[in-house]
Tab-separated table of C-alpha atoms and ligand atoms in Angstrom:
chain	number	residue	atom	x	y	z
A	1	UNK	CA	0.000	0.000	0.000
A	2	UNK	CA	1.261	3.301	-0.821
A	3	UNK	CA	0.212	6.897	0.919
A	4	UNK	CA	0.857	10.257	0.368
A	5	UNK	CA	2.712	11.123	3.773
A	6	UNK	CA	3.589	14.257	2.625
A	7	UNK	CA	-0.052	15.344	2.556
A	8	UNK	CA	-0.865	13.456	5.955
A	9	UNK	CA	2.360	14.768	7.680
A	10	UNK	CA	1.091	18.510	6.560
A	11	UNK	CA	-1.824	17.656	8.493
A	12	UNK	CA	0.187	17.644	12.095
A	13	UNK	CA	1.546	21.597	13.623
A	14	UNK	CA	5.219	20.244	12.706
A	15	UNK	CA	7.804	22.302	13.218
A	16	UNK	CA	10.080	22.524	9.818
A	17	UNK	CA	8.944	21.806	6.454
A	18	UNK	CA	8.575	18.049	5.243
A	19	UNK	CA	11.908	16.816	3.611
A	20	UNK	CA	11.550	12.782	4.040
A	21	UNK	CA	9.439	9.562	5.311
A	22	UNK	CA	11.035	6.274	5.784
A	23	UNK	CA	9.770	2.903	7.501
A	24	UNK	CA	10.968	2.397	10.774
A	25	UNK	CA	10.680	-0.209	13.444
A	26	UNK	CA	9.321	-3.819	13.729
A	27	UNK	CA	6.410	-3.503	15.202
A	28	UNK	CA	3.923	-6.298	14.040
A	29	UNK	CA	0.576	-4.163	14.137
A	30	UNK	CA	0.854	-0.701	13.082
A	31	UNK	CA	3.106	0.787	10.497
A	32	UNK	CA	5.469	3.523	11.359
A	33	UNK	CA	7.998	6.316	9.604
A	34	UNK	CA	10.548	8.298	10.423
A	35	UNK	CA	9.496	12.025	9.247
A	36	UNK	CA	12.502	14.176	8.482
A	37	UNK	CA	11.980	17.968	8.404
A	38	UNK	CA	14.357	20.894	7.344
A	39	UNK	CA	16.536	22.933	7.947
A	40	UNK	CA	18.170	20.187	9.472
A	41	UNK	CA	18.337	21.280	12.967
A	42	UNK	CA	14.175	21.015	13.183
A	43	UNK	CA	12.245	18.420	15.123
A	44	UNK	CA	12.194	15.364	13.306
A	45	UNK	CA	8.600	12.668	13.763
A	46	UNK	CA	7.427	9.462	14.050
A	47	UNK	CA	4.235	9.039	11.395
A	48	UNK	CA	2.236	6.205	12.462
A	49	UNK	CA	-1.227	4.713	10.600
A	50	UNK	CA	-2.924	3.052	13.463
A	51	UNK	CA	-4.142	-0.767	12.890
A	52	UNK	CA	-7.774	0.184	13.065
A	53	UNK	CA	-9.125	-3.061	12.948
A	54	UNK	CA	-7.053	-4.074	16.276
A	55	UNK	CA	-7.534	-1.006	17.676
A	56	UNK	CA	-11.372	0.145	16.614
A	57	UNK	CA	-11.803	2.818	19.137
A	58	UNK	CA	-8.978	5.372	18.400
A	59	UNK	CA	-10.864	8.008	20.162
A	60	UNK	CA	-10.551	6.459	23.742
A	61	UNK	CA	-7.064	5.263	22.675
A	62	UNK	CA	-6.095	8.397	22.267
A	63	UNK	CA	-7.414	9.725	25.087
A	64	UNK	CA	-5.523	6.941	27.042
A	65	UNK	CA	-2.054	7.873	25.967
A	66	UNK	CA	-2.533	11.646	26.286
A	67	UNK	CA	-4.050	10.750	29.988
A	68	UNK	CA	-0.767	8.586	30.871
A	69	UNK	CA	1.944	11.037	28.916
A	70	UNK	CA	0.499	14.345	30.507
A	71	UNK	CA	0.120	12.363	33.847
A	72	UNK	CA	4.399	11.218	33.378
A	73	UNK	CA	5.204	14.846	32.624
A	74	UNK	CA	3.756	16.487	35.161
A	75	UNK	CA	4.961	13.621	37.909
A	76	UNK	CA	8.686	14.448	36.432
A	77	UNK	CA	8.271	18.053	36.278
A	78	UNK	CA	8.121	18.096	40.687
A	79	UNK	CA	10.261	15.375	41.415
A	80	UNK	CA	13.728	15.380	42.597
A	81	UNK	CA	16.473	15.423	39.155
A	82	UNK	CA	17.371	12.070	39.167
A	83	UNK	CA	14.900	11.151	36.720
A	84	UNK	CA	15.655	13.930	34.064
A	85	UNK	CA	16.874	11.396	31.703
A	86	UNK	CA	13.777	9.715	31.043
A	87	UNK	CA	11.714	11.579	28.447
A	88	UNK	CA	8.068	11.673	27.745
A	89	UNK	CA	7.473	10.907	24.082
A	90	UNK	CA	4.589	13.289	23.231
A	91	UNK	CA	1.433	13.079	20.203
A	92	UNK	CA	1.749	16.160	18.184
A	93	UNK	CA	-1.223	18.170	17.304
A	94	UNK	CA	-3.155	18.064	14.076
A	95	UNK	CA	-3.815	21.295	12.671
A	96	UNK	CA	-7.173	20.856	14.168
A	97	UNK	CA	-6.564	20.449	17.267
A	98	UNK	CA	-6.918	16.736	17.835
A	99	UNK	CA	-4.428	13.965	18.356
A	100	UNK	CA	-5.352	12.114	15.450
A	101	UNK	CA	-6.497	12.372	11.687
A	102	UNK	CA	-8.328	10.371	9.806
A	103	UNK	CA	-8.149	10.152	5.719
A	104	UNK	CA	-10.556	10.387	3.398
A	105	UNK	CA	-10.198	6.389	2.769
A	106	UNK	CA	-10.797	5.531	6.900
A	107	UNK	CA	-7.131	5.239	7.726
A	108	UNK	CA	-6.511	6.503	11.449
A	109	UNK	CA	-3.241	8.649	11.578
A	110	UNK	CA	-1.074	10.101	14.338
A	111	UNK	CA	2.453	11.468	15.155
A	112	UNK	CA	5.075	11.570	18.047
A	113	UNK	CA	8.259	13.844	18.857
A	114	UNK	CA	10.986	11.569	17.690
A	115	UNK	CA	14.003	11.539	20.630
A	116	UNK	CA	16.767	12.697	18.127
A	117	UNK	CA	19.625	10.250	17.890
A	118	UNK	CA	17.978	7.399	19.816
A	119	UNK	CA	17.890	3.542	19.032
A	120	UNK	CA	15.639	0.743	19.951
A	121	UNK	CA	16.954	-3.020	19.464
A	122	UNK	CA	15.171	-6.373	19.239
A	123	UNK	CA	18.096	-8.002	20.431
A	124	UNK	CA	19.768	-7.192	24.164
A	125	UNK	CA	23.805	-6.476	23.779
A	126	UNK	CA	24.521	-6.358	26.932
A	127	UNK	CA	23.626	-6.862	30.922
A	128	UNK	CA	23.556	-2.602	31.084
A	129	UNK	CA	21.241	-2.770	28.509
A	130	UNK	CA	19.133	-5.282	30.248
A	131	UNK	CA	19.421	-3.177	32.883
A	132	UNK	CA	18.656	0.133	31.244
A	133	UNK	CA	15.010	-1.137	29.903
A	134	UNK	CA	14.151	-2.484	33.581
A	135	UNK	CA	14.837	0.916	34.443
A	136	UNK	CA	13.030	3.073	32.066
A	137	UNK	CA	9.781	0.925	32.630
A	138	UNK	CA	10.472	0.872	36.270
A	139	UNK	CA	10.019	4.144	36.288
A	140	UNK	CA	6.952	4.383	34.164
A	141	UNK	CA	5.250	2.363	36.533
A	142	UNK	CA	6.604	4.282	39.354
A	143	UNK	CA	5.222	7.538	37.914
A	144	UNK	CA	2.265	5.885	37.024
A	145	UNK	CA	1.293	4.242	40.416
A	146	UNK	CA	-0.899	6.803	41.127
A	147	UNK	CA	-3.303	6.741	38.073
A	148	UNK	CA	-6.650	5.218	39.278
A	149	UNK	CA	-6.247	2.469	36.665
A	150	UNK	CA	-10.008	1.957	36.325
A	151	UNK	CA	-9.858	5.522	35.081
A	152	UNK	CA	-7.989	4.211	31.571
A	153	UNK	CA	-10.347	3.008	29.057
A	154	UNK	CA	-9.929	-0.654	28.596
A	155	UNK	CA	-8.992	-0.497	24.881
A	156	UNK	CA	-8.229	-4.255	24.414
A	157	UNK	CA	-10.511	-6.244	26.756
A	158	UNK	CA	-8.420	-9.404	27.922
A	159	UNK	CA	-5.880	-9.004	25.834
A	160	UNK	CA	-3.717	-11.043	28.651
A	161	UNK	CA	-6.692	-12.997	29.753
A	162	UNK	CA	-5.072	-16.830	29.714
A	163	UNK	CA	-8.918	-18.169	29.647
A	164	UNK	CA	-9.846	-16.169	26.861
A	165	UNK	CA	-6.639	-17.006	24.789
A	166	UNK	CA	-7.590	-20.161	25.279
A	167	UNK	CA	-10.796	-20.585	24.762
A	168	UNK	CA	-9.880	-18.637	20.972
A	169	UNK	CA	-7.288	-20.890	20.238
A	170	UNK	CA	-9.391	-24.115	21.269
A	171	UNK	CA	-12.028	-22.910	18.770
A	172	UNK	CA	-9.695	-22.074	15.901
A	173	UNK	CA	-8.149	-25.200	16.261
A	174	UNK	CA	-11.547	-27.015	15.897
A	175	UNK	CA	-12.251	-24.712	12.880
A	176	UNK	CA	-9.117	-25.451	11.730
A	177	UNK	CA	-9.660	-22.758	8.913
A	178	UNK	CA	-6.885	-23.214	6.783
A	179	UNK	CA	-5.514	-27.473	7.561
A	180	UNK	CA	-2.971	-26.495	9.374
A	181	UNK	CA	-3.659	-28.459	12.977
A	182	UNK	CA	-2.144	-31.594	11.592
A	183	UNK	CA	1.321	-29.455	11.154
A	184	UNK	CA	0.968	-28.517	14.939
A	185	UNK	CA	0.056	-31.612	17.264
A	186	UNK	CA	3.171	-30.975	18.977
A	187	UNK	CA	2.766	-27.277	19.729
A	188	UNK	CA	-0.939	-27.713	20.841
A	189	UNK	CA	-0.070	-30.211	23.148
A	190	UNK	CA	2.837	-27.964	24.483
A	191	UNK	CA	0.715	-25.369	25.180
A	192	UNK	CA	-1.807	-27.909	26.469
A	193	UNK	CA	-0.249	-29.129	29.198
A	194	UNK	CA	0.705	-25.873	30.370
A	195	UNK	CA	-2.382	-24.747	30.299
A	196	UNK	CA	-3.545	-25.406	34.121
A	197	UNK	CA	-0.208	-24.205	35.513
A	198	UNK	CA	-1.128	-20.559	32.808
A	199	UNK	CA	-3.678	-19.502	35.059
A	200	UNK	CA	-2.195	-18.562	37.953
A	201	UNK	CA	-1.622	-14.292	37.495
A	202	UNK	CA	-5.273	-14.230	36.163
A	203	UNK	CA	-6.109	-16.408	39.653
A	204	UNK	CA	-4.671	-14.036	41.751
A	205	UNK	CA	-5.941	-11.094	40.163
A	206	UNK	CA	-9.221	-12.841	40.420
A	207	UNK	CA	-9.095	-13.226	44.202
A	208	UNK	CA	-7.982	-9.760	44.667
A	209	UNK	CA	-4.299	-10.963	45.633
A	210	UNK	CA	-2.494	-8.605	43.100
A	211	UNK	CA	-3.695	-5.324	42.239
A	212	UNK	CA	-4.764	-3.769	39.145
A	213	UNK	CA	-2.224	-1.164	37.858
A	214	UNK	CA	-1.703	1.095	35.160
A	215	UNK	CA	0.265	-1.761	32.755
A	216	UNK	CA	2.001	-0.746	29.341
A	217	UNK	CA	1.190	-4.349	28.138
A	218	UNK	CA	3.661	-4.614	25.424
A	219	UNK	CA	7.176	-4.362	27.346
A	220	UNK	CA	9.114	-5.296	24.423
A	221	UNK	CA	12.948	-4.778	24.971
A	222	UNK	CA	12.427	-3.043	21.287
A	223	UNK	CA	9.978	0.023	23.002
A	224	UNK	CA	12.878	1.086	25.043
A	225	UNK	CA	14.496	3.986	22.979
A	226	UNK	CA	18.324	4.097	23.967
A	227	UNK	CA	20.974	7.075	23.286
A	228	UNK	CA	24.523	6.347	21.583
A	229	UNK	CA	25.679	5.895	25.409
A	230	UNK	CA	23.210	2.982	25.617
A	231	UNK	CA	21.222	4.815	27.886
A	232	UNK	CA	17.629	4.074	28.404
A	233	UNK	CA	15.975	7.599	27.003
A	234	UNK	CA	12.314	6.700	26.618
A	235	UNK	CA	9.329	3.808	26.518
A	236	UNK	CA	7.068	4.159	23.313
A	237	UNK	CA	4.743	1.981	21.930
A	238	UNK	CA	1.611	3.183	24.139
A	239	UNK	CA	-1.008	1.625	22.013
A	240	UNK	CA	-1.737	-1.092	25.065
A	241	UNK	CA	-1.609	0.855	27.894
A	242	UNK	CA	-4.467	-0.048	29.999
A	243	UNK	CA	-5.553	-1.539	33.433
A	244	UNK	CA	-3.549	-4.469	34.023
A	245	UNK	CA	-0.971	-6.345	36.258
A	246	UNK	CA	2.415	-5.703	36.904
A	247	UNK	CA	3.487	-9.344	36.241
A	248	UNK	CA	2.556	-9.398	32.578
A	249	UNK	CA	4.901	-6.394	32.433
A	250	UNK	CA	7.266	-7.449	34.102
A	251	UNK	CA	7.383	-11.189	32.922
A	252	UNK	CA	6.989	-9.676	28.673
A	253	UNK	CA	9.983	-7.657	29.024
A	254	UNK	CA	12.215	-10.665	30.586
A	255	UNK	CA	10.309	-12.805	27.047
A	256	UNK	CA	11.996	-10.367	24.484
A	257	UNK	CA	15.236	-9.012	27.187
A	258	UNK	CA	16.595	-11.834	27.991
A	259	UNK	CA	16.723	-13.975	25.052
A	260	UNK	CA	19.604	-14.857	23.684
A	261	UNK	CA	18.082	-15.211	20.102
A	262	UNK	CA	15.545	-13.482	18.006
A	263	UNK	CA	11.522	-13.381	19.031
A	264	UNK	CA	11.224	-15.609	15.646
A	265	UNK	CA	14.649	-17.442	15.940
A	266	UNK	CA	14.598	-19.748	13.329
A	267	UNK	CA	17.725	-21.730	14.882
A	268	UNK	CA	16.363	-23.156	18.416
A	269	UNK	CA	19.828	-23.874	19.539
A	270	UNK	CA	20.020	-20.207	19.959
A	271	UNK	CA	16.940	-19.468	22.339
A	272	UNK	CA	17.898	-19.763	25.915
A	273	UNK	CA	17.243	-17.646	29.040
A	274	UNK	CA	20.499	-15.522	29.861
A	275	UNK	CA	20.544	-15.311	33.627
A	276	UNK	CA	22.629	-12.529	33.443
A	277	UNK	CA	20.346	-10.519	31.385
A	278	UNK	CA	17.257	-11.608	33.349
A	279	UNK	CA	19.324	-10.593	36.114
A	280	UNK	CA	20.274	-7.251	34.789
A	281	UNK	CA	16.933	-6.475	33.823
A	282	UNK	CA	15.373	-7.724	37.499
A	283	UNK	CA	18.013	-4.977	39.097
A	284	UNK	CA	17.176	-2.078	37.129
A	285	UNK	CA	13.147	-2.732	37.493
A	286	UNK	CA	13.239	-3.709	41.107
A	287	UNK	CA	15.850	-0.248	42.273
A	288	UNK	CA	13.116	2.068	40.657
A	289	UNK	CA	10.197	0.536	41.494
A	290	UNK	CA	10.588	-2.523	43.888
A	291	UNK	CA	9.192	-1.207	46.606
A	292	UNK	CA	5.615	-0.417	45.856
A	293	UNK	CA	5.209	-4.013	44.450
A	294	UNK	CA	2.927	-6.326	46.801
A	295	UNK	CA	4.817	-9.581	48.295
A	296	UNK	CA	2.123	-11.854	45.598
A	297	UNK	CA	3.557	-9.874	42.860
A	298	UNK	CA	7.264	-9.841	43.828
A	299	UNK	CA	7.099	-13.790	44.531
A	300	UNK	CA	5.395	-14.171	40.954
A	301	UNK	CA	8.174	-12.183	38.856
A	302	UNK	CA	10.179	-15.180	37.750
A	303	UNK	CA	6.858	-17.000	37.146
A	304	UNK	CA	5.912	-13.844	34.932
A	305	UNK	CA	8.457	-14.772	32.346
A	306	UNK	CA	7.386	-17.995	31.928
A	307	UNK	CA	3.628	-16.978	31.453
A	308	UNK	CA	4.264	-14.198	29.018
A	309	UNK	CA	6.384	-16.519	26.743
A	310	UNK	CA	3.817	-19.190	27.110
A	311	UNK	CA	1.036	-16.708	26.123
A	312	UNK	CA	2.895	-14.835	23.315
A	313	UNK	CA	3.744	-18.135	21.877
A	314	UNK	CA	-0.175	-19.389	22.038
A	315	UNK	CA	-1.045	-16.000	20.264
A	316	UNK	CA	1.283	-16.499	17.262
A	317	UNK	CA	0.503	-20.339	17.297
A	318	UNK	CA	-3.584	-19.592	16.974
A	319	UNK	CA	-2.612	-16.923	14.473
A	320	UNK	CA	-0.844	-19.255	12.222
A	321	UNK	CA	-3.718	-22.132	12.534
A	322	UNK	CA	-6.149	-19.378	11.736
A	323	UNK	CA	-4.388	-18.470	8.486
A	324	UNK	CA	-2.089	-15.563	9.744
A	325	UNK	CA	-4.621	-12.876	9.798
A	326	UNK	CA	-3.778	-11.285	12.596
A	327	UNK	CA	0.008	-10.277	12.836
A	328	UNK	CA	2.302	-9.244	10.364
A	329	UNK	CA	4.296	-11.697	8.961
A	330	UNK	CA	7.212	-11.513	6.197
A	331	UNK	CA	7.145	-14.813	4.877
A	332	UNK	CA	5.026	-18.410	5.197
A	333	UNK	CA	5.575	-19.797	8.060
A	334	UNK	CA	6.775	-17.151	10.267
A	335	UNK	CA	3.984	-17.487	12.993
A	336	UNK	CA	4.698	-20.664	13.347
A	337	UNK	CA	8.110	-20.362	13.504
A	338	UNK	CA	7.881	-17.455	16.122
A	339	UNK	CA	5.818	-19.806	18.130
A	340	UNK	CA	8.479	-22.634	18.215
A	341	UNK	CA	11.007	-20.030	19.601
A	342	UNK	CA	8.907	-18.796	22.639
A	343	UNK	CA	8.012	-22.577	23.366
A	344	UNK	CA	12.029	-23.200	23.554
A	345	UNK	CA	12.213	-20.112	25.486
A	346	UNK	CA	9.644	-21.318	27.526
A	347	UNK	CA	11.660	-24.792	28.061
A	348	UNK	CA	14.879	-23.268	28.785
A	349	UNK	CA	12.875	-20.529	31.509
A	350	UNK	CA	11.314	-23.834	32.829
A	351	UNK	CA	15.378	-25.912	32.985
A	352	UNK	CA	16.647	-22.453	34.740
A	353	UNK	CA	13.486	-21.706	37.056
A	354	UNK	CA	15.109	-22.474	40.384
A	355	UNK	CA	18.137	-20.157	39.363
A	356	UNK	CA	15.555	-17.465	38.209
A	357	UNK	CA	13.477	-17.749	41.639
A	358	UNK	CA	16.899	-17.273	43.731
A	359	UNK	CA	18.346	-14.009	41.607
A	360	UNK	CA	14.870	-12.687	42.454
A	361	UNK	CA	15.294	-12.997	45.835
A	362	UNK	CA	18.183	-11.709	45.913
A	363	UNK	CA	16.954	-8.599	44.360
A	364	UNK	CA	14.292	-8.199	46.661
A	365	UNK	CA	15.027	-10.271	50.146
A	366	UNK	CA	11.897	-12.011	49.780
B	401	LIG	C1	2.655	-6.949	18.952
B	401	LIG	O1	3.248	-4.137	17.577
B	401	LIG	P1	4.214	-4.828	18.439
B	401	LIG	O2	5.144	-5.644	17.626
B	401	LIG	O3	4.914	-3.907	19.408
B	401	LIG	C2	1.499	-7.208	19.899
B	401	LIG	C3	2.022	-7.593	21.275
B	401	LIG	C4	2.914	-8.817	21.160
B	401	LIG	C5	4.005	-8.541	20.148
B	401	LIG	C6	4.822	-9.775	19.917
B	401	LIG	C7	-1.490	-4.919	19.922
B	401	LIG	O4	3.386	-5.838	19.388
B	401	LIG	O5	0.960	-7.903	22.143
B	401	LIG	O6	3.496	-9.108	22.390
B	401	LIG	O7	3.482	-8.096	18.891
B	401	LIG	N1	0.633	-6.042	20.002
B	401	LIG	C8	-0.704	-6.162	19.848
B	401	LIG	O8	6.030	-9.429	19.346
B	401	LIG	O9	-1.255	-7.244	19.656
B	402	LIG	MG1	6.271	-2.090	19.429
């Protein structure tokens, strides 16, 4: 599909004049560009068209992330320095005077500041990395402890809800739309006999164990935006950011930061758990925000992991038995093979578990 982003860019109050737009990122659900203005010293943009058959109520999401990034600006603005380095990635206005604009064929557009001469990675580097991503979404969850998360409009109901995930992929496989179940006997029976052990976050949401926070819901390491110094700089991708628990947070980030291959590693002698980026990634979470986390939560962290993998993994397996209509995918094939990765990542989380329970403690004398 083609678009005329110079039109929709003149649409947002940019600063500059439009020189360039170029793909960026691998996000799997919305597509994204790097707007380049002139002279060269103007703010440069990040052009986004909004999946609006995901998200269907761009109104509300909207309303979410200007709720959360006004609420993280304002928190920074009267606290003490330390936390200058994080930066609030802001929507720009249309001309207007909304957050969004929609074309004339129904596509739902928006921008954001880009942080000039930042990186994001799908891949950790390093333990200070690690570390530098627990960080930056420790502290938006410390700043945004005290949102009343009922108050965020619930843009994706149960989007982490194990039963629900379930119960989907159970009736896709029995629909089996496209013949592909008799590919995936081993996978469903993976997931399967997992399934029981799945349920426990949702449990102890259910009995009122853990509470319900504001949640960013889609913790990849790749929504951390880094400077040249690899220092943590900024958390984007706010699409998801909803009522939630911490755990799925917590336990998504450790899925894509502490794997030593890629999300869809084709070679699964590469996917392991590296302790010592779990462990990285535990420190610099737990020193910003440790405290205010519940002993349920903090005795559920390492379990987190394990649960997140599990349920990414389910969601690209029932994608690819459905026929691949839900994420992107860049060649036949690739749902599945995503899935296979977070099921070995899965395995070697369940091989290290012990190891993972014990650096928690240690990060948290529990
Ligand atoms: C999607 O768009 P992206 O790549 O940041 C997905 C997440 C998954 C992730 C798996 C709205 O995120 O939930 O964890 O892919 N987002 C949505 O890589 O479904
Ligand atoms: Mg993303």
């Amino acid at each position: 599909m083609t678009y005329n982003l110079t039109s929709i860019a003149s649409q947002f109050k940019t600063e500059g004049r439009f020189v360039s737009a170029a793909p960026i990122g691998s996000g799997h659900i919305n597509d994204s560009w790097l707007v380049t203005t002139s002279p060269a010293d103007a703010s440069d943009y990040v052009l986004q068209r909004i999946n609006h058959t995901i998200f269907r109520n761009v109104p509300e999401l909207t309303n979410n992330i200007l709720r959360v990034t006004r609420h993280l600006k304002q928190r920074l603005m009267c606290r003490d320095r330390d936390l200058d380095w994080f930066h609030v990635i802001q929507l720009v206005e249309t001309r207007n005077g909304e957050y969004y604009f929609q074309d004339p064929e129904g596509n739902f557009w928006r921008m954001y500041d880009h942080v000039r001469g930042t990186a994001s990675y799908d891949v950790v580097g390093s333990p200070e990395l690690a570390e530098e991503a627990g960080k930056a979404f420790g502290v938006f969850h410390y700043l945004t402890s005290d949102i009343d998360a009922s108050a965020l409009y619930d843009i994706l109901p149960g989007f982490h809800h194990i039963g629900k995930r379930l119960q989907t992929f159970r009736e896709t496989v029995k629909r089996d739309p496209v013949n592909r179940v008799r590919e995936v006997a081993t996978e469903i029976d993976f997931i399967e006999s997992r399934a029981v052990e799945m349920h426990t976050i949702l449990r102890l949401g259910e009995m009122g164990k853990i509470p319900l926070r504001v949640t960013h819901n889609d913790t990849k390491f790749n929504n951390v935006l880094f400077d040249p110094d690899g220092k943590a700089v900024a958390v984007v991708d706010l699409d998801t950011v909803m009522p939630g628990y911490i755990l799925y947070d917590f336990g998504d980030a450790i899925r894509t930061g502490a794997n030593t291959g890629q999300e869809d590693e084709a070679d699964l002698a590469k996917v392991n758990i590296d302790l010592r980026l779990f462990e990285a990634y535990a420190r610099g979470f737990l020193g910003i925000t440790g405290k205010s986390l519940t002993a349920d939560e903090t005795s559920h962290l390492a379990f987190s992991a394990k649960f997140m993998t599990c349920l990414i993994g389910l969601r690209f397996l029932t994608d690819y038995i459905d026929g691949d209509r839900y994420y992107k995918t860049a060649f036949p094939g690739h749902n599945l093979q995503r899935a296979r990765a977070q099921f070995r990542l899965l395995e070697s989380m369940e091989e290290h578990f012990p190891e993972m329970q014990a650096l928690i403690s240690r990060h948290t004398g529990s």
